mmCIF file of C-alpha atoms and ligand atoms in Angstrom:
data_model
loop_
_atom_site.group_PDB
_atom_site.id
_atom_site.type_symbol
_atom_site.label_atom_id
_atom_site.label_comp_id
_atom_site.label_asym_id
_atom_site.label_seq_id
_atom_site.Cartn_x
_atom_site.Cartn_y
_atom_site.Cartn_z
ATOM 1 C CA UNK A 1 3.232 -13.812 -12.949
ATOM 2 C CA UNK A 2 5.382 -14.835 -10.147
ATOM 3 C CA UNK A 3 8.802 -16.307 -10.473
ATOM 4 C CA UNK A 4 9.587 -19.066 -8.022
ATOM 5 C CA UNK A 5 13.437 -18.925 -7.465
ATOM 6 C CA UNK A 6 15.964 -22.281 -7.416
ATOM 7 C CA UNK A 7 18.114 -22.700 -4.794
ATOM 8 C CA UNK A 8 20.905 -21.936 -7.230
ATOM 9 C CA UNK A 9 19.235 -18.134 -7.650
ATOM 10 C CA UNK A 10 18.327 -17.429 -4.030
ATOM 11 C CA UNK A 11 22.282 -17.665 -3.201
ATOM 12 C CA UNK A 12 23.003 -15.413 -6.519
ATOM 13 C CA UNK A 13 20.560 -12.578 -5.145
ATOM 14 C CA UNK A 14 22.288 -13.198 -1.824
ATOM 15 C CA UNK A 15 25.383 -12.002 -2.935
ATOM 16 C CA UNK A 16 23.675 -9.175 -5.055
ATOM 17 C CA UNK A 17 21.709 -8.117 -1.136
ATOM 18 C CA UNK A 18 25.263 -7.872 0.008
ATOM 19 C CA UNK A 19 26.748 -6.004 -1.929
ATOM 20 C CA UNK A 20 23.817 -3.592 -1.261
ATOM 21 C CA UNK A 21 24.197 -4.077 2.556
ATOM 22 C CA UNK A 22 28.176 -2.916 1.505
ATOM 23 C CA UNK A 23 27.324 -0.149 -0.660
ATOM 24 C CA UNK A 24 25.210 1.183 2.199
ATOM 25 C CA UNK A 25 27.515 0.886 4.802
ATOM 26 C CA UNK A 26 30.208 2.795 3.108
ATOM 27 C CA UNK A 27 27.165 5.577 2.967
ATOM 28 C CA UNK A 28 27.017 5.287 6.981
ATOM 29 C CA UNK A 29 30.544 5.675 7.275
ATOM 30 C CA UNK A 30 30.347 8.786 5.216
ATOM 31 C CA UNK A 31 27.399 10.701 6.344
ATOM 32 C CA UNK A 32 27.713 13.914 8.648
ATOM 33 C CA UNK A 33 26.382 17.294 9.080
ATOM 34 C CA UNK A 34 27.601 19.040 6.118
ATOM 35 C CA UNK A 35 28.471 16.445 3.487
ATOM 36 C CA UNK A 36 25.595 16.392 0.706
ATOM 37 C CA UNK A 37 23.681 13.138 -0.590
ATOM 38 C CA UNK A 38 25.035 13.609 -4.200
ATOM 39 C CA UNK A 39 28.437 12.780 -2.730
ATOM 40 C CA UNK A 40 26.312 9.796 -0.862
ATOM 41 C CA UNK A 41 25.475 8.736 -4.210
ATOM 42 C CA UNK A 42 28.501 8.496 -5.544
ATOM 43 C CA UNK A 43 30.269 6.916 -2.856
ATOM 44 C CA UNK A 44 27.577 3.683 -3.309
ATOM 45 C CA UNK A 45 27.870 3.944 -7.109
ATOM 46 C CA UNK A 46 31.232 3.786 -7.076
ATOM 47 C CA UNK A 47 31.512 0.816 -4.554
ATOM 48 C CA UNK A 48 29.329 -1.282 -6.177
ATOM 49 C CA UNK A 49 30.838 -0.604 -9.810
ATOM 50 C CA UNK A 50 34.320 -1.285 -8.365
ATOM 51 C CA UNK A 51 32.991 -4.793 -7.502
ATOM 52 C CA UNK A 52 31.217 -5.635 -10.347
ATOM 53 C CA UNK A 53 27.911 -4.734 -9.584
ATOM 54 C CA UNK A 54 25.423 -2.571 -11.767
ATOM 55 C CA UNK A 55 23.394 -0.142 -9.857
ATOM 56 C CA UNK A 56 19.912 -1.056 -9.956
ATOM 57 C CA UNK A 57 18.015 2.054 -9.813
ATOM 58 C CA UNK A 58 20.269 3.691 -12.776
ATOM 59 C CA UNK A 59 18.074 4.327 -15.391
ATOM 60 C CA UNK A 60 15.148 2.386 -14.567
ATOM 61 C CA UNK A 61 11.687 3.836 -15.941
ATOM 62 C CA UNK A 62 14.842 7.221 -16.632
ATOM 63 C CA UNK A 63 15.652 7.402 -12.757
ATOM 64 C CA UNK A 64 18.798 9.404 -13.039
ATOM 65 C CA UNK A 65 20.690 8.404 -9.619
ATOM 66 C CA UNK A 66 22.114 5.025 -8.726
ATOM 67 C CA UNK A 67 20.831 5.259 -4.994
ATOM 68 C CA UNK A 68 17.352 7.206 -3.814
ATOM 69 C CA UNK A 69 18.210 9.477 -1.021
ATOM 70 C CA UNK A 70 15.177 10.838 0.678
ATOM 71 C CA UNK A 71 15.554 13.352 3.280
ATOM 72 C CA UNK A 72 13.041 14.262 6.579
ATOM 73 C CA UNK A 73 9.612 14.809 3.942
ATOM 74 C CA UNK A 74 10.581 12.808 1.633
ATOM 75 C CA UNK A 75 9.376 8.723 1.686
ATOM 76 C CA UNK A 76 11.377 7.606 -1.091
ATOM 77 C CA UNK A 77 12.074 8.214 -4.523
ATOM 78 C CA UNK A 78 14.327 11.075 -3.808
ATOM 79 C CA UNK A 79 17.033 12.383 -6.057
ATOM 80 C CA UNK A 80 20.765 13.066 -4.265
ATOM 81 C CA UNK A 81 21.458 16.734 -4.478
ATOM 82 C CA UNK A 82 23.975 19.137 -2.951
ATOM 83 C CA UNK A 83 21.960 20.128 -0.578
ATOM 84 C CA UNK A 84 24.384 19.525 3.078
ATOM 85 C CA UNK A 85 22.773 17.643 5.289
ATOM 86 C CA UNK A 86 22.208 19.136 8.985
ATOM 87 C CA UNK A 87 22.038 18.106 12.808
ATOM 88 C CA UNK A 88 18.270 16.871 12.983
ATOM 89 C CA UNK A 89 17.832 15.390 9.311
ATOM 90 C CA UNK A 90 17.052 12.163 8.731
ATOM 91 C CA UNK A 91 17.840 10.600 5.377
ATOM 92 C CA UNK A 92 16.521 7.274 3.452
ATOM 93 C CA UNK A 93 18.653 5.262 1.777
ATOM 94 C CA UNK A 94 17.970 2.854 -0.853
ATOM 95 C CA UNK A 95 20.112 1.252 -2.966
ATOM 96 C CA UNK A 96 19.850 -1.598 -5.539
ATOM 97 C CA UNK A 97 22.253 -3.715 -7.296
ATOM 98 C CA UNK A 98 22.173 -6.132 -10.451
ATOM 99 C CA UNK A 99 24.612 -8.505 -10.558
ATOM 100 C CA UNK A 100 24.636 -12.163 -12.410
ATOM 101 C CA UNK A 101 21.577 -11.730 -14.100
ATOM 102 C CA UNK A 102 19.989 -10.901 -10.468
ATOM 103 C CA UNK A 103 18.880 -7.381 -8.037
ATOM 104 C CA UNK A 104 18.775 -7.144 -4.714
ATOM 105 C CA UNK A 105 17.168 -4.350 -2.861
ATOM 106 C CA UNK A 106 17.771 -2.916 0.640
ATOM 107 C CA UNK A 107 17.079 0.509 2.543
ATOM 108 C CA UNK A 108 18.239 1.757 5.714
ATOM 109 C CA UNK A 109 17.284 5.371 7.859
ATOM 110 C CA UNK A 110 19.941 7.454 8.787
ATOM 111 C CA UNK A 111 19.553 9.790 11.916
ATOM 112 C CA UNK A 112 21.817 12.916 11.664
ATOM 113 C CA UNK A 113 23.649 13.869 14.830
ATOM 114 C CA UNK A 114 21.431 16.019 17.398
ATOM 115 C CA UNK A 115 17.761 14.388 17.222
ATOM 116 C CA UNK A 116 14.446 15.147 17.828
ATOM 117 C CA UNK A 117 13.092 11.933 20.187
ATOM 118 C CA UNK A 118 9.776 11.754 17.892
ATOM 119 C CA UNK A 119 11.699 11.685 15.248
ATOM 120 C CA UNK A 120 14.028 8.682 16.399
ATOM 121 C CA UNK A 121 11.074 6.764 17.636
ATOM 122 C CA UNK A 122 9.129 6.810 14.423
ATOM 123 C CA UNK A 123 12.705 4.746 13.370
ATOM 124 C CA UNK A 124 12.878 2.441 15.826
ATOM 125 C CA UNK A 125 8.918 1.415 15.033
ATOM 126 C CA UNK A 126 9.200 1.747 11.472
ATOM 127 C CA UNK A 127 12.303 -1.052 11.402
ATOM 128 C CA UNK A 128 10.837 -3.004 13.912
ATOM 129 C CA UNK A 129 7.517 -3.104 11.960
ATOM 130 C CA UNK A 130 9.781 -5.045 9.379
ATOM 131 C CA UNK A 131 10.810 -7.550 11.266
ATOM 132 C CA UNK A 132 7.276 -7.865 12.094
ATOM 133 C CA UNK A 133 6.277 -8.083 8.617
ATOM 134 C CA UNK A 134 9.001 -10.728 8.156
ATOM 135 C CA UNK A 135 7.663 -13.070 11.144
ATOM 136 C CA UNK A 136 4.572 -13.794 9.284
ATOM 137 C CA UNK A 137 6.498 -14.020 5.436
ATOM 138 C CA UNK A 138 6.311 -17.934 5.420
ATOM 139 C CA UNK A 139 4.989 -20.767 3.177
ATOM 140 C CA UNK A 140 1.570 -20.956 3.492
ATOM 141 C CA UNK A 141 0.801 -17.311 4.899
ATOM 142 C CA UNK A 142 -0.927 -14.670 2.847
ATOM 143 C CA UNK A 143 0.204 -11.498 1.469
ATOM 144 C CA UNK A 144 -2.212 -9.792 4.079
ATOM 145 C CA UNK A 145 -0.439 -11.114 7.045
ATOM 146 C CA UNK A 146 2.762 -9.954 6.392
ATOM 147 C CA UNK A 147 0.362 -6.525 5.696
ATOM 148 C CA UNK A 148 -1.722 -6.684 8.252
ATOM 149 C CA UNK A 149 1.042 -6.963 11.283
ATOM 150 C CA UNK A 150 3.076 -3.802 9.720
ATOM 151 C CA UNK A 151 -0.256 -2.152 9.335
ATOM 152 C CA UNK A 152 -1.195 -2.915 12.929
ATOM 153 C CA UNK A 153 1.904 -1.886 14.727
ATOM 154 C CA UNK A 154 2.626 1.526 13.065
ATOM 155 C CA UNK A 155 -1.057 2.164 12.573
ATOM 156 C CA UNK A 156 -3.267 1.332 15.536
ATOM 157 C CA UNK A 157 -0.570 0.772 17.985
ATOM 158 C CA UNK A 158 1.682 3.682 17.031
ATOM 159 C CA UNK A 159 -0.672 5.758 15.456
ATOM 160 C CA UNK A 160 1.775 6.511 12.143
ATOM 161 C CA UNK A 161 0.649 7.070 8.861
ATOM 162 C CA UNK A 162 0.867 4.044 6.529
ATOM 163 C CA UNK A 163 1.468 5.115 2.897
ATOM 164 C CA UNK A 164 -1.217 3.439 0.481
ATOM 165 C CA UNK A 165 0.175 4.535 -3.179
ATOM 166 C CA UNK A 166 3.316 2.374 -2.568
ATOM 167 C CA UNK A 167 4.224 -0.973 -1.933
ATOM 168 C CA UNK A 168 7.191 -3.817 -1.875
ATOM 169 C CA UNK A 169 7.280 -6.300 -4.695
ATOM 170 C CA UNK A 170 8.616 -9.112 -5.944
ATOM 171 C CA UNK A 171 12.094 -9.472 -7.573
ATOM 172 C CA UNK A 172 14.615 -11.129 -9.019
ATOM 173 C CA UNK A 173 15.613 -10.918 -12.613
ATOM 174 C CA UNK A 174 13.693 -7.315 -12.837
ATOM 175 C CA UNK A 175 13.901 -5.442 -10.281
ATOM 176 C CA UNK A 176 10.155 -5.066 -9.846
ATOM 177 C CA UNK A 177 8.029 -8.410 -9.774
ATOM 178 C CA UNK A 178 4.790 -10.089 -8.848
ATOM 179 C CA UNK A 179 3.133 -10.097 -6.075
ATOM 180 C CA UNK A 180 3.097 -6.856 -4.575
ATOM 181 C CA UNK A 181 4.136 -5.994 -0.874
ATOM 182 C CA UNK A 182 1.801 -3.716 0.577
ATOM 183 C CA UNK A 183 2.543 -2.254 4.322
ATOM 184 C CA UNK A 184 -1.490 -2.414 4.687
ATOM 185 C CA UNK A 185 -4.111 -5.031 4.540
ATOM 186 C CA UNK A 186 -6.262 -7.498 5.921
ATOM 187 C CA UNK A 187 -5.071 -10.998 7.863
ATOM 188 C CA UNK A 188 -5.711 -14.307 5.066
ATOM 189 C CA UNK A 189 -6.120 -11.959 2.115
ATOM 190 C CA UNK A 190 -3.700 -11.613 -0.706
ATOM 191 C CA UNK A 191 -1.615 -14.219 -2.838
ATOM 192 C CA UNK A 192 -0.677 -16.987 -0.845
ATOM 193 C CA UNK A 193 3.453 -17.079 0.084
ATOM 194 C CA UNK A 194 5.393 -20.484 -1.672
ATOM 195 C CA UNK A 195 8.489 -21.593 -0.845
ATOM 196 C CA UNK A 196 11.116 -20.137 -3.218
ATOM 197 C CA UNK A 197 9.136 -16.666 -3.771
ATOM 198 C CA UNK A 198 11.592 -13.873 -3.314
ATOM 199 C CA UNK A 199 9.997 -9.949 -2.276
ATOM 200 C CA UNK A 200 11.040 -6.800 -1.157
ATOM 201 C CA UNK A 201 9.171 -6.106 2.407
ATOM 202 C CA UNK A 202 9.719 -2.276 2.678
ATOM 203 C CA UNK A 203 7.606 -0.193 5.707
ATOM 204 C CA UNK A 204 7.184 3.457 4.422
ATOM 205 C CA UNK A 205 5.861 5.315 7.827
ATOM 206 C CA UNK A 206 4.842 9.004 8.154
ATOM 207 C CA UNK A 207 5.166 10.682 11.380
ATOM 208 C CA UNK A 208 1.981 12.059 10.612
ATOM 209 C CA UNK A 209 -0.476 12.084 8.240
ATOM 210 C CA UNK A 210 -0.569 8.921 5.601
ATOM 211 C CA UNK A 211 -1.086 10.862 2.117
ATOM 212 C CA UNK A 212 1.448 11.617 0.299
ATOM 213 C CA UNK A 213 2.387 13.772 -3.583
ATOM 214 C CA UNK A 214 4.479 14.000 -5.675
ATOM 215 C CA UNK A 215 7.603 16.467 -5.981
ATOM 216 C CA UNK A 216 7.929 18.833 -9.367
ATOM 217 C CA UNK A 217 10.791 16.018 -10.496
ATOM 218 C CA UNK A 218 8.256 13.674 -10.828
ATOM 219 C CA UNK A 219 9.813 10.660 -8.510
ATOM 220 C CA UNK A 220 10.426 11.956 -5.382
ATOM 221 C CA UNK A 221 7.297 11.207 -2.940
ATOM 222 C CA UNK A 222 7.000 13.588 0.036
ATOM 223 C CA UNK A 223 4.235 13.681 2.994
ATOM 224 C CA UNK A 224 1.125 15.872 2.642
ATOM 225 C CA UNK A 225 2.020 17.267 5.950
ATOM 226 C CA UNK A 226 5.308 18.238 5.454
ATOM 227 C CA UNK A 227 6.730 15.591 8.600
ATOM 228 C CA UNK A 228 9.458 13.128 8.352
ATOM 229 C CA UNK A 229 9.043 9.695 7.183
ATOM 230 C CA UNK A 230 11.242 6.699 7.941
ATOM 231 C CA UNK A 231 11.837 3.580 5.274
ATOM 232 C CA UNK A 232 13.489 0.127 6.192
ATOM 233 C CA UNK A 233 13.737 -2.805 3.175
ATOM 234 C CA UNK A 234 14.809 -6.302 3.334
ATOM 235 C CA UNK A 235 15.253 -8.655 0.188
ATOM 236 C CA UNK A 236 13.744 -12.208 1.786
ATOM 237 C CA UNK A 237 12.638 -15.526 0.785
ATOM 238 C CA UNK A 238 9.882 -17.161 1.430
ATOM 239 C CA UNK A 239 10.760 -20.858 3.182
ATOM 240 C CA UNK A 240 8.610 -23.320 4.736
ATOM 241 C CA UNK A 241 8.935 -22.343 8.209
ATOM 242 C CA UNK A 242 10.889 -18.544 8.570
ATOM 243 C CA UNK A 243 11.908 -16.272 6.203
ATOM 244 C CA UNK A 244 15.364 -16.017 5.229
ATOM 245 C CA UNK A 245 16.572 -12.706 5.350
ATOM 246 C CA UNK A 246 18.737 -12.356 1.861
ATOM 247 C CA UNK A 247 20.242 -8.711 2.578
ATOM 248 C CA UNK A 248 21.119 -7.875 6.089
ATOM 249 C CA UNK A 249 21.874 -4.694 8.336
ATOM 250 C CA UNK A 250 24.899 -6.318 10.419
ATOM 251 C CA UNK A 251 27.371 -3.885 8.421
ATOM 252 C CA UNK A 252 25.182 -1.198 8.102
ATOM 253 C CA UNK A 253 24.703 -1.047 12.243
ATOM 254 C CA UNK A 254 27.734 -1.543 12.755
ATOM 255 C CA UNK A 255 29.001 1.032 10.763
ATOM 256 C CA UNK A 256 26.142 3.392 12.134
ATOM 257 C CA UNK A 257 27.334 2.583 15.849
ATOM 258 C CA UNK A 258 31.024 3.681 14.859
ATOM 259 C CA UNK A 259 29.599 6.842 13.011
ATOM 260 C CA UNK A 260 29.608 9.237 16.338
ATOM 261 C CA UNK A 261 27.749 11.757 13.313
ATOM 262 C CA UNK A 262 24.752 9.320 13.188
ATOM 263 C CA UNK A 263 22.269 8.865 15.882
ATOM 264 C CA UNK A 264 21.772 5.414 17.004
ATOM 265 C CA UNK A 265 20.475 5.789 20.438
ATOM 266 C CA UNK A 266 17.609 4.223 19.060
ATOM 267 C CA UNK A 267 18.538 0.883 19.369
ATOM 268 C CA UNK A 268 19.502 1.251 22.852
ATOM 269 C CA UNK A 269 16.709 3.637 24.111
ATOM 270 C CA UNK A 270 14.769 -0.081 23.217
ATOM 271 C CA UNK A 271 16.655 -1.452 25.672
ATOM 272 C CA UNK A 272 16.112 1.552 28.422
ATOM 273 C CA UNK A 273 12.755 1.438 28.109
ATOM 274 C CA UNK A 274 12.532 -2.369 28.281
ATOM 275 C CA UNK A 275 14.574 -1.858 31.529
ATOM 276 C CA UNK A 276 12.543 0.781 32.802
ATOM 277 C CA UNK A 277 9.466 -1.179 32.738
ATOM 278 C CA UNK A 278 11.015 -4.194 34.278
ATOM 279 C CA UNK A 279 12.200 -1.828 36.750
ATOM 280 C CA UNK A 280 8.695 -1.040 37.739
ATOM 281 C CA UNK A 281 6.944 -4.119 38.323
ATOM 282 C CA UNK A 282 9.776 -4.811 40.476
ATOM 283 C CA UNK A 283 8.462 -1.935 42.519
ATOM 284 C CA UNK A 284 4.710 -2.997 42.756
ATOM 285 C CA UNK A 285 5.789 -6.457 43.559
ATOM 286 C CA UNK A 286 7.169 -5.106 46.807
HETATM 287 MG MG1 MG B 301 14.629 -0.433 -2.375
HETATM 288 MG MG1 MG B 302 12.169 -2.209 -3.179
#
């Protein structure tokens, strides 16, 4: 069954998706070669309970971590350990929080220090395929077209591997509700988007291969083929003409871009590319 939200709701989960965009900026601002994702964890568990937030992911279906932290392999679901975190890791984080009867949800990719270009690319798709996903998340879409462009872009234009076994949802007052948000799928299939229905739209993208398995703790999910994945969420709502974007990146970026650990050159090898291109029509114009 899915739970259309009132106005009065939408701006309650707003403030829950920002205190998750918070909680994962004070992760950016920590992360470096050599700290471990345990100390991640508790960094974001501690911010949110310091401001009145519950941690989502606490204890839901026994997950025993208030933030996932998924490293290189792993897609999501993974437990923070003290494993320290190297030049050329990337790491997934996703954080929930309840707060005023309400959860938002949120993840970001983080690219540790020295890079490997593949690596940084399948980012810079796999966040861009959200805000592809989100172009098409209005009233009177389908599920499949928010699907279908994600699909489409890391898929067949990329040539990434989608993963099948999990998909975005719903939420609101659980943290998992109807519909589900699958990153594959056909244009004009699915349930049709309403105004008022809020969902999780969350790309999971292999660098390789698509299938996934499961890891001996039973949660965290980790590529077949042993190659990085990347992971991007937004909390939005469905309106009658655009999406609007609940939980937002503006602190997290920012924070990234004043992290000289991170990588971010992502973002702006977009724009070098973009340039480069431009640069050459110029010359077969002359
Ligand atoms: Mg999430
Ligand atoms: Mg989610």
């Amino acid at each position: 069954m899915i739970f259309y939200k009132t106005e009065a709701e939408i701006e309650i989960m707003r403030q829950s998706c920002s205190m998750v965009e918070q909680a994962i900026a004070e992760v950016a601002k920590f992360l470096k070669p050599g700290v471990t994702t345990k100390q991640a964890n508790d960094i974001a568990e501690r911010f949110i309970r310091d401001n009145g937030g519950i941690p989502s992911f606490l204890n839901y279906k026994g997950f025993p971590y208030s933030a996932c932290m998924s490293v290189n392999d792993a897609v999501v679901h993974g437990f923070p350990d003290n494993n320290v975190l190297k030049d050329g890791d990337i790491v997934s984080v996703d954080i929930g929080v309840f707060k005023n009867g309400f959860h938002g949800d949120s993840a970001y990719t983080f690219a540790i220090g020295e890079m490997d270009e593949r690596i940084l690319r399948l980012m810079k798709v796999t966040k861009e395929s959200l805000y592809r996903g989100i172009e098409k998340a209005h009233h009177g879409n389908r599920m499949g077209d928010i699907a279908y462009a994600i699909q489409d872009y890391t898929e067949r234009q990329n040539g990434y591997g989608v993963v099948r076994e999990l998909v975005g949802h719903g939420l609101g007052r659980s943290l998992h509700e109807d519909p589900q948000v699958p990153n594959f799928g056909k244009r004009g299939n699915g349930p049709k988007l309403k105004d008022g229905m809020v969902i999780a739209i969350e790309p999971m993208i292999n660098l390789g291969v698509k299938e996934v398995y499961y890891d001996n703790d039973g949660w965290t999910v980790r590529t077949k083929d042993r190659k990085p994945s990347a992971h991007y969420e937004h909390t939005i709502c469905i309106r009658k003409s655009k999406a609007d974007i609940l939980s937002s990146f503006e602190l997290i970026e920012k924070a990234e871009r004043a992290n000289t650990n991170l990588n971010s050159s992502y973002t702006a090898s977009t724009h070098a590319s973009k340039t480069k291109e431009a640069l050459s029509s110029d010359v077969l114009v002359m």
